[in-house]
PDB file of C-alpha atoms and ligand atoms in Angstrom:
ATOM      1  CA  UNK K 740       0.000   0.000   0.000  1.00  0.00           C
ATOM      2  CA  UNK K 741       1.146   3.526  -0.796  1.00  0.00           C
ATOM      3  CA  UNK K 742       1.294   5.913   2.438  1.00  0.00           C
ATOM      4  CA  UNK K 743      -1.870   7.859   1.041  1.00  0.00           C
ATOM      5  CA  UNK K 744      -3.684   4.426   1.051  1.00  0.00           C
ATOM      6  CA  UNK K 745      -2.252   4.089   4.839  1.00  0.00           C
ATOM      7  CA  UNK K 746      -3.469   7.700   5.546  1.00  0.00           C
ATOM      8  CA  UNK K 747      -7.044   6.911   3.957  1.00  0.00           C
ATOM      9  CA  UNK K 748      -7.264   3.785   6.215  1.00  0.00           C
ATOM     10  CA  UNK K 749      -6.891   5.334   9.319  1.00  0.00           C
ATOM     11  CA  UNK K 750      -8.576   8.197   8.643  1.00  0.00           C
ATOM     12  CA  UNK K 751     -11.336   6.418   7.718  1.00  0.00           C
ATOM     13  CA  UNK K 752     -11.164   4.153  10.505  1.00  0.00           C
ATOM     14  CA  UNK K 753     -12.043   7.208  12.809  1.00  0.00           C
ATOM     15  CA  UNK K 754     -14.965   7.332  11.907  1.00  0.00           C
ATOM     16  CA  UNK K 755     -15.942   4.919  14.736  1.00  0.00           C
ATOM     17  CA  UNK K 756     -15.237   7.371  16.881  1.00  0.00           C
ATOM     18  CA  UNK K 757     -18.068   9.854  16.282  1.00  0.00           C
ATOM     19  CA  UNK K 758     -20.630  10.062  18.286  1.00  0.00           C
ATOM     20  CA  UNK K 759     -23.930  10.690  16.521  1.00  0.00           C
ATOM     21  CA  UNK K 760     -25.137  14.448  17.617  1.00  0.00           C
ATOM     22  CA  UNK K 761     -21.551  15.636  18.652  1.00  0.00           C
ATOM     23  CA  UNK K 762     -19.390  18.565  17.688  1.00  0.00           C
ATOM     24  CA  UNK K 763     -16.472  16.641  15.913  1.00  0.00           C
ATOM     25  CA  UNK K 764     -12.620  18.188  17.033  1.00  0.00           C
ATOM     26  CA  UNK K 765     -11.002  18.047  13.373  1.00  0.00           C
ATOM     27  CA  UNK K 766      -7.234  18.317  12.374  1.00  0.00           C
ATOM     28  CA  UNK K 767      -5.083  19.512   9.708  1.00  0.00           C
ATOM     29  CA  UNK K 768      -2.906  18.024   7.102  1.00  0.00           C
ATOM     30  CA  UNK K 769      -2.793  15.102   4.470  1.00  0.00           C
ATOM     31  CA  UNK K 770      -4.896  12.383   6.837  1.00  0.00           C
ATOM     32  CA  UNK K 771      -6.998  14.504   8.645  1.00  0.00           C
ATOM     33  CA  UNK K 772      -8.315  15.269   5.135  1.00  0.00           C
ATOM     34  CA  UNK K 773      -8.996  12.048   4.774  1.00  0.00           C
ATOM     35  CA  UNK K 774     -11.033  11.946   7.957  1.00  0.00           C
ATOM     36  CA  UNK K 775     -13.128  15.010   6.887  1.00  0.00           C
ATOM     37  CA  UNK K 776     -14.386  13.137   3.589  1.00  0.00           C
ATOM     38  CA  UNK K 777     -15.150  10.083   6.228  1.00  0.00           C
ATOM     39  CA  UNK K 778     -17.258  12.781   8.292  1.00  0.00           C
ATOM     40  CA  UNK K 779     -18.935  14.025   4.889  1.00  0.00           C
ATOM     41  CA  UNK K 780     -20.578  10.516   5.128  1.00  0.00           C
ATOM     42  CA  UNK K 781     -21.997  10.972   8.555  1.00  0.00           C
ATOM     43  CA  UNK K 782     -23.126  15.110   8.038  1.00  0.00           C
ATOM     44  CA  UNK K 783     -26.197  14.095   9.003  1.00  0.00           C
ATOM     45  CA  UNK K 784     -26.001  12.737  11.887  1.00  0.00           C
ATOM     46  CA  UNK K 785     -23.585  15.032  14.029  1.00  0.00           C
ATOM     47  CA  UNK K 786     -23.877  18.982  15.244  1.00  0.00           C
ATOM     48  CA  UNK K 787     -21.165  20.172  12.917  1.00  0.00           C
ATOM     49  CA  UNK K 788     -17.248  20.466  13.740  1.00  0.00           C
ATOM     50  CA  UNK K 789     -14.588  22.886  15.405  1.00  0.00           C
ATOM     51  CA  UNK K 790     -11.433  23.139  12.908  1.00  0.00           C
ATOM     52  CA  UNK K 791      -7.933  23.464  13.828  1.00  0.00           C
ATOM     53  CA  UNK K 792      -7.433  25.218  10.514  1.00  0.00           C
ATOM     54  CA  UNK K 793      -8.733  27.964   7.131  1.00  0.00           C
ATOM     55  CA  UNK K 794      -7.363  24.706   5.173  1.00  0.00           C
ATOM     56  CA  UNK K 795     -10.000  21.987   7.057  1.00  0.00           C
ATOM     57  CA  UNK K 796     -12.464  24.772   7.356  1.00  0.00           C
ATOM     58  CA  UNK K 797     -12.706  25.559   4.079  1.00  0.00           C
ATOM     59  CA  UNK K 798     -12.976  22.032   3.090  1.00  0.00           C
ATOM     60  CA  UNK K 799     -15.426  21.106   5.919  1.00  0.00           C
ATOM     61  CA  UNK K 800     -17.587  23.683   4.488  1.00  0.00           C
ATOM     62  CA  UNK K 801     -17.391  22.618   0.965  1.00  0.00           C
ATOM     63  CA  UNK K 802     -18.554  18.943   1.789  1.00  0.00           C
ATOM     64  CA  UNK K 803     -21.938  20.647   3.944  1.00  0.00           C
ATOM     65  CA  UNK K 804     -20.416  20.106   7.615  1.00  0.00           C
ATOM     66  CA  UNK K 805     -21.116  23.323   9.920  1.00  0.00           C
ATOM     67  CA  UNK K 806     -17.952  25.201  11.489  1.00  0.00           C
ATOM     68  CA  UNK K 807     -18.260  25.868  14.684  1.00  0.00           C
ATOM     69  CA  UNK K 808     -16.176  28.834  16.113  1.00  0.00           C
ATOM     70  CA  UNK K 809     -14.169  27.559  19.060  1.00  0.00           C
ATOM     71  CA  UNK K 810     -15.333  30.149  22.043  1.00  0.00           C
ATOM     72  CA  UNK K 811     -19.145  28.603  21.112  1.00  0.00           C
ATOM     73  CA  UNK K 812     -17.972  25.374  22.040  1.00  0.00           C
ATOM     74  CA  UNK K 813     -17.246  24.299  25.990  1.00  0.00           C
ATOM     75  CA  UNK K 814     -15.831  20.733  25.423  1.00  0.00           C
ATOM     76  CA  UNK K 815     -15.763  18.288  22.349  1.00  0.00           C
ATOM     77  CA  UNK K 816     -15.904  14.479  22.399  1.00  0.00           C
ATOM     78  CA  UNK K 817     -13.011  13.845  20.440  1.00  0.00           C
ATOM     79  CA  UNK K 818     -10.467  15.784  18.352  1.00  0.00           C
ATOM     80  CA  UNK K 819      -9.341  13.395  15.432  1.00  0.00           C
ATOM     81  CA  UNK K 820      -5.928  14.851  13.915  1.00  0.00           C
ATOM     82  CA  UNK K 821      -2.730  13.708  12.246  1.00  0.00           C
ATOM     83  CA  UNK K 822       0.949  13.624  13.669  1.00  0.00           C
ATOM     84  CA  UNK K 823       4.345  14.161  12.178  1.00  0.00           C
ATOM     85  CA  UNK K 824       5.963  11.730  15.114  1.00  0.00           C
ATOM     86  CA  UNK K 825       4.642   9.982  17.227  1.00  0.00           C
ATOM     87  CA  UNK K 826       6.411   7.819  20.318  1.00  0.00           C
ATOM     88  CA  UNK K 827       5.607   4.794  22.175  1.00  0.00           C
ATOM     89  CA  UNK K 828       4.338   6.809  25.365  1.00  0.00           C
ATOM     90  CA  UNK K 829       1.889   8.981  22.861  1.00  0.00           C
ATOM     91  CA  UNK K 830       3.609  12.053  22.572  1.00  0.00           C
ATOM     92  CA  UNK K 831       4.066  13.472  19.664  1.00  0.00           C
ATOM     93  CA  UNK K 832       5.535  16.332  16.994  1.00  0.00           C
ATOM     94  CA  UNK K 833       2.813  18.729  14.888  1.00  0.00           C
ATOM     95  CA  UNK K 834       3.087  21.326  13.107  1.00  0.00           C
ATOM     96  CA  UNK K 835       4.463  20.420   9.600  1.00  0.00           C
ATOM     97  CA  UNK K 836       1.664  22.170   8.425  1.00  0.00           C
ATOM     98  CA  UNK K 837       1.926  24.868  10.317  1.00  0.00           C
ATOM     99  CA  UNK K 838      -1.281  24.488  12.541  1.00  0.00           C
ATOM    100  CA  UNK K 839       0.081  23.660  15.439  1.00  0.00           C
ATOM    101  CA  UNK K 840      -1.583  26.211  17.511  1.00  0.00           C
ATOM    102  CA  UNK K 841      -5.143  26.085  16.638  1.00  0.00           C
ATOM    103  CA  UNK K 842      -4.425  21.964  16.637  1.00  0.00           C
ATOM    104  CA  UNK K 843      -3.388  22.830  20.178  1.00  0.00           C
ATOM    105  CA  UNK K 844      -6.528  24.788  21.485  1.00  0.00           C
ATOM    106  CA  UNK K 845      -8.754  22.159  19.795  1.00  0.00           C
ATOM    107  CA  UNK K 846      -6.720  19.359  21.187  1.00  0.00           C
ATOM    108  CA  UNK K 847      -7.104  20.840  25.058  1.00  0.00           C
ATOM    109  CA  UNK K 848     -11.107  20.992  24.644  1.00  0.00           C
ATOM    110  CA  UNK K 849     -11.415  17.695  23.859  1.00  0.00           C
ATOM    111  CA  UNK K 850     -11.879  14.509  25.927  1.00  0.00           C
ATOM    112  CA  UNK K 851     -10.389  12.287  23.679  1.00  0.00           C
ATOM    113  CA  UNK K 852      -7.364  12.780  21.526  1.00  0.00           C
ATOM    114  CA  UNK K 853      -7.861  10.512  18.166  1.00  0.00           C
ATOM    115  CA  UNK K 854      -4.391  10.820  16.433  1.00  0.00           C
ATOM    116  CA  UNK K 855      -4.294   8.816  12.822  1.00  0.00           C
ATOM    117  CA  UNK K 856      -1.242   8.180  11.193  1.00  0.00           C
ATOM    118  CA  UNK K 857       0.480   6.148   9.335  1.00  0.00           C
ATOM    119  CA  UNK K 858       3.463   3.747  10.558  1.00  0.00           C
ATOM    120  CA  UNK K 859       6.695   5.866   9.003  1.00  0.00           C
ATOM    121  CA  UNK K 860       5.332   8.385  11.743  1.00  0.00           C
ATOM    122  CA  UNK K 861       6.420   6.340  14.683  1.00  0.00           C
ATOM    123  CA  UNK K 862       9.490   6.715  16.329  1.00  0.00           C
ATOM    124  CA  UNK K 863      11.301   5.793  19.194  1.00  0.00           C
ATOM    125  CA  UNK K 864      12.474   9.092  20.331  1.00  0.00           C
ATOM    126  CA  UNK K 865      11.216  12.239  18.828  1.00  0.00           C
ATOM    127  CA  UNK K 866      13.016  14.881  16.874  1.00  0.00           C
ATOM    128  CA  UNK K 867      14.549  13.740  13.905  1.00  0.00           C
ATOM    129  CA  UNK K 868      11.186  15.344  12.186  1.00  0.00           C
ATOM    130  CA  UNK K 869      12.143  19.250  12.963  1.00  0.00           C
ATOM    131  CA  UNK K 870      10.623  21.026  15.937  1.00  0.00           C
ATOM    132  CA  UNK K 871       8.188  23.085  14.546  1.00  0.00           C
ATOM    133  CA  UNK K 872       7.781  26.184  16.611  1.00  0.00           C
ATOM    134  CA  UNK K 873       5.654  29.629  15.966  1.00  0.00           C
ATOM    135  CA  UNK K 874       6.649  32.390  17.095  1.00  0.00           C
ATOM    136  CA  UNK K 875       5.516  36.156  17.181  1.00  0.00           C
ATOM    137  CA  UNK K 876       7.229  37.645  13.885  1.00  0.00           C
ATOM    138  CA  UNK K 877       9.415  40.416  15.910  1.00  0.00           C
ATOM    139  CA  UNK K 878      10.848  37.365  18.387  1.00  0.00           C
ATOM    140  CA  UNK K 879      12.284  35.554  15.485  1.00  0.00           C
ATOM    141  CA  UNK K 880      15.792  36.015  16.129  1.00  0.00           C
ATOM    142  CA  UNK K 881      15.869  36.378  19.799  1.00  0.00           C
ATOM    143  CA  UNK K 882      13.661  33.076  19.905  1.00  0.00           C
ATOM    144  CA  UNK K 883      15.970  31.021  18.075  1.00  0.00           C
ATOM    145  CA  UNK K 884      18.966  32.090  20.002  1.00  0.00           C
ATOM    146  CA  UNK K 885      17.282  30.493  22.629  1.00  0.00           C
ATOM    147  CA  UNK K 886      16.668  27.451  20.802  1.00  0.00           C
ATOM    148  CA  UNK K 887      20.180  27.066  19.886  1.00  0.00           C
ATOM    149  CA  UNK K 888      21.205  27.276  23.969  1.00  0.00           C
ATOM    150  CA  UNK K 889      18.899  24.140  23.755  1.00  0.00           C
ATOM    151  CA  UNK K 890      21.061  22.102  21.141  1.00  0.00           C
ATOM    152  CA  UNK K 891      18.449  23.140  18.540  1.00  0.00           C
ATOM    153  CA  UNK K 892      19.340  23.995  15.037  1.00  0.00           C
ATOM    154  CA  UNK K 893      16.390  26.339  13.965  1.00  0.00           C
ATOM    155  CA  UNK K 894      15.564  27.022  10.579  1.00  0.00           C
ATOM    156  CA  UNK K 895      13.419  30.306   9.619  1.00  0.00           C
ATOM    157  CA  UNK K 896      10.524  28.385   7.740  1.00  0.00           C
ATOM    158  CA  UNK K 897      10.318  30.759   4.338  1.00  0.00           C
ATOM    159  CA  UNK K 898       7.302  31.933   2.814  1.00  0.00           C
ATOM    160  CA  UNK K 899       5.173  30.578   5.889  1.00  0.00           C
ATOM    161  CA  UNK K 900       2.677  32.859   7.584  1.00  0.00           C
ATOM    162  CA  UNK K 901       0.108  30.861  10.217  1.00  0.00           C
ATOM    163  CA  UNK K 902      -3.547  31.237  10.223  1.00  0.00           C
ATOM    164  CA  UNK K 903      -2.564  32.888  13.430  1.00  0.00           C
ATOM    165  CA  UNK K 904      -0.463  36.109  11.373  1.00  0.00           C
ATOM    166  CA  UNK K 905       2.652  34.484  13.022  1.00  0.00           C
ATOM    167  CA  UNK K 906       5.979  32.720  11.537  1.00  0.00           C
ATOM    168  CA  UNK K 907       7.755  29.175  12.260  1.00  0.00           C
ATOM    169  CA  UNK K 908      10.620  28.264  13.265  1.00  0.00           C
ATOM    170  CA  UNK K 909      11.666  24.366  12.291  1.00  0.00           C
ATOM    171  CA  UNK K 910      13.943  23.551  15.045  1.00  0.00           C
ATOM    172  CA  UNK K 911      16.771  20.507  14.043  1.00  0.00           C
ATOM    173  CA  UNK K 912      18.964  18.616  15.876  1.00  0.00           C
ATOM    174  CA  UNK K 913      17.059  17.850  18.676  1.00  0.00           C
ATOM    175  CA  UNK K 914      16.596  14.007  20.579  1.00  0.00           C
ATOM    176  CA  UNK K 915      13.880  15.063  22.534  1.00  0.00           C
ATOM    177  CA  UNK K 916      14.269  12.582  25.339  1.00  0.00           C
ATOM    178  CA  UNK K 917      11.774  14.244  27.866  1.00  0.00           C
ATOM    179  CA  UNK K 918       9.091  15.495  25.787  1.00  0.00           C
ATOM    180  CA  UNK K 919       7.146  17.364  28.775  1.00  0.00           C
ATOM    181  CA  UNK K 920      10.539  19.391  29.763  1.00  0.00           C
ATOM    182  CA  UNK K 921      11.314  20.485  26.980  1.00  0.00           C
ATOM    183  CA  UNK K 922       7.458  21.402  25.933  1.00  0.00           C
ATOM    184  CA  UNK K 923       7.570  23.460  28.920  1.00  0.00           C
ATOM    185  CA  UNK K 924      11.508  24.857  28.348  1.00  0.00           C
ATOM    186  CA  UNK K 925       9.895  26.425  25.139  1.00  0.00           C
ATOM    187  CA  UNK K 926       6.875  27.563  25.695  1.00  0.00           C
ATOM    188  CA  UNK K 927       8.568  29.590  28.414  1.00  0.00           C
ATOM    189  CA  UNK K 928      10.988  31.382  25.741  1.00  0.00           C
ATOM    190  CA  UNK K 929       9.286  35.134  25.129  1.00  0.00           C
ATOM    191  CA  UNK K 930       7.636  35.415  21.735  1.00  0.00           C
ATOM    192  CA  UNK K 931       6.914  31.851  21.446  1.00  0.00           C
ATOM    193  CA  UNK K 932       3.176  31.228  20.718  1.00  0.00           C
ATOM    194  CA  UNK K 933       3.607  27.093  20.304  1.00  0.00           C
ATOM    195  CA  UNK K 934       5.774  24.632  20.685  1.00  0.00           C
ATOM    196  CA  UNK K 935       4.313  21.350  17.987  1.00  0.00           C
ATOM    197  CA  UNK K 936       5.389  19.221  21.138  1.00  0.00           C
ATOM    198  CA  UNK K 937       2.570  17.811  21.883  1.00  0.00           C
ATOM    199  CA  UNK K 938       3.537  16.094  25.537  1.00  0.00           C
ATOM    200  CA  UNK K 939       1.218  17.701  28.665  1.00  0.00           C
ATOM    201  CA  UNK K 940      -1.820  16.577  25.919  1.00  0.00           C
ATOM    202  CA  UNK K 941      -0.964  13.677  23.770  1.00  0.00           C
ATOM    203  CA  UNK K 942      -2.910  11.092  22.210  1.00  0.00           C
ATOM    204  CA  UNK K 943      -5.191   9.026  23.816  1.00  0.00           C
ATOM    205  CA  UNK K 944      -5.857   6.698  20.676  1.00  0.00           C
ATOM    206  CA  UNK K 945      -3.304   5.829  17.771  1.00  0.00           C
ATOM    207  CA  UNK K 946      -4.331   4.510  15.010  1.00  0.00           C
ATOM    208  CA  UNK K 947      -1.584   3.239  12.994  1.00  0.00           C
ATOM    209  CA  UNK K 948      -1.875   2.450   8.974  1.00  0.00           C
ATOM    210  CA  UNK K 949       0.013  -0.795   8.387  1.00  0.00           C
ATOM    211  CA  UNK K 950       0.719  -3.144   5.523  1.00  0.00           C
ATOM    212  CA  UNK K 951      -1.293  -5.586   7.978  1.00  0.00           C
ATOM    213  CA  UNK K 952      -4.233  -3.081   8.335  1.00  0.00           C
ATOM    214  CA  UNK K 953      -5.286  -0.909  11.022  1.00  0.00           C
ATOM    215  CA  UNK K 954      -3.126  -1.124  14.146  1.00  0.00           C
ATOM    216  CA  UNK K 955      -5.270   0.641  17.679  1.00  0.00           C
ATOM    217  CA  UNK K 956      -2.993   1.983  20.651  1.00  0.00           C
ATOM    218  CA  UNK K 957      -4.506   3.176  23.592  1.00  0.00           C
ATOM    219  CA  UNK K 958      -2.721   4.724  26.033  1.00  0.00           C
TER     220      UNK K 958
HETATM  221  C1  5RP Y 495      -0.361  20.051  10.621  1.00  0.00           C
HETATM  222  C2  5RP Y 495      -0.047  18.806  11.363  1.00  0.00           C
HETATM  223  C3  5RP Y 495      -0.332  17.516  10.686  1.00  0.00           C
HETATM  224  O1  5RP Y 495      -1.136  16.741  11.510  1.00  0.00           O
HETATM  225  C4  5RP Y 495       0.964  16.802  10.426  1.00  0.00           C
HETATM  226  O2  5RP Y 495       1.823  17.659   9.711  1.00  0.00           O
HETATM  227  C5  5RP Y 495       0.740  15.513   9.645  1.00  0.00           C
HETATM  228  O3  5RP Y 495       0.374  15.805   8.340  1.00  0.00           O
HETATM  229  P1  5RP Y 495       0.005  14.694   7.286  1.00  0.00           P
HETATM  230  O4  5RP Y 495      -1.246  14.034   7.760  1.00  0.00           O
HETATM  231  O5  5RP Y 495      -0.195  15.467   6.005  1.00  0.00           O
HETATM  232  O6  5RP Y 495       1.161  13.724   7.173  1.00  0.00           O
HETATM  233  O7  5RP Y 495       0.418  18.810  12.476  1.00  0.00           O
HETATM  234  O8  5RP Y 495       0.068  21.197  11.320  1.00  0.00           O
END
């Protein structure tokens, strides 16, 4: 199987997932569009969805699901969204498409972290996919600086602004042995919106495309 048939698979096999009547969490990114033409089948049947992006918004909205705007929305169900790592203990890197921080709000208002990918996304020890990390435009140099102090080698991400108005900052270099320190370490650095650590709030469900099928880890 190609890795787009791996990233259909699991996307589709989130689908068990959704609660009829629910407001769906929904990610960004090559798999979480997968999941959003699974939803498309169920439009139905559940509320609408809170997006983590303009990218899934736009095509939530296309295929006839509402868009909910986040502050209308106390707590969702589950937030279904892709990774660009993920390790044995859950944790995991986002932000390769540079959505981290909306993936970030969405993920903390939901009760159950869905995160589909396929198996060339897990690891052993994050960080050999860069760190990616936005930052306020103005703290772009002083922020990496800091990174480097780290071990970090951060790259200025060209041509990328965030939904937010913000830029990234991919950081290299890093074995990131304690995921939750060095989440913290870095959201601590002025100027730094979000780290795409995801560590405090990982996954609570992995589904993992195979060549065997579907693998499910729960955590
Ligand atoms: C976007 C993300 C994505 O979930 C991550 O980059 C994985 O993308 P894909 O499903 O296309 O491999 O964090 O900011």
């Amino acid at each position: 199987m190609t890795q787009d048939e791996l990233k259909k698979a699991v996307g589709w096999a989130a689908l068990k997932y959704v609660k009829p009547g629910t407001i769906v969490g929904v990610g960004t990114g090559s798999t979480a569009a997968h999941f959003i033409d699974a939803l498309a089948t169920m439009k139905g049947q559940i509320e609408g969805a809170v997006s983590s992006s303009e990218v899934s918004t736009q095509k939530l909205k296309a295929l006839g699901i509402p868009v909910f705007d986040c502050n209308e929305v106390d707590s969702l169900d589950i937030y279904v969204d892709g990774a660009d790592e993920v390790d044995h203990h859950m944790n995991m890197i986002k932000g390769g498409g540079a959505a981290l921080t909306r993936e970030k709000i969405v993920a903390a208002i939901a009760k159950t972290f869905v995160c589909i990918v396929d198996q060339s996304k897990q690891v052993d020890v994050l960080g050999n996919f860069p760190l990616p990390v936005e930052v306020i435009p103005m703290a772009r140099s002083y922020v990496a600086r800091e990174l480097v102090k780290l071990g970090g080698m951060p790259e200025y991400r060209q041509n990328v602004v965030t939904d937010n108005g913000n830029v990234i900052l991919d950081v290299h270099n890093l074995a990131i042995v304690n995921p939750q320190e060095l989440e913290q370490k870095i959201n601590q650095i002025a100027g730094v919106v979000t780290v795409g650590l995801f560590a405090h709030r990982g996954a609570d469900i992995v589904l993992m495309g195979t060549s065997e099928g579907v693998k499910t880890i729960e955590a």
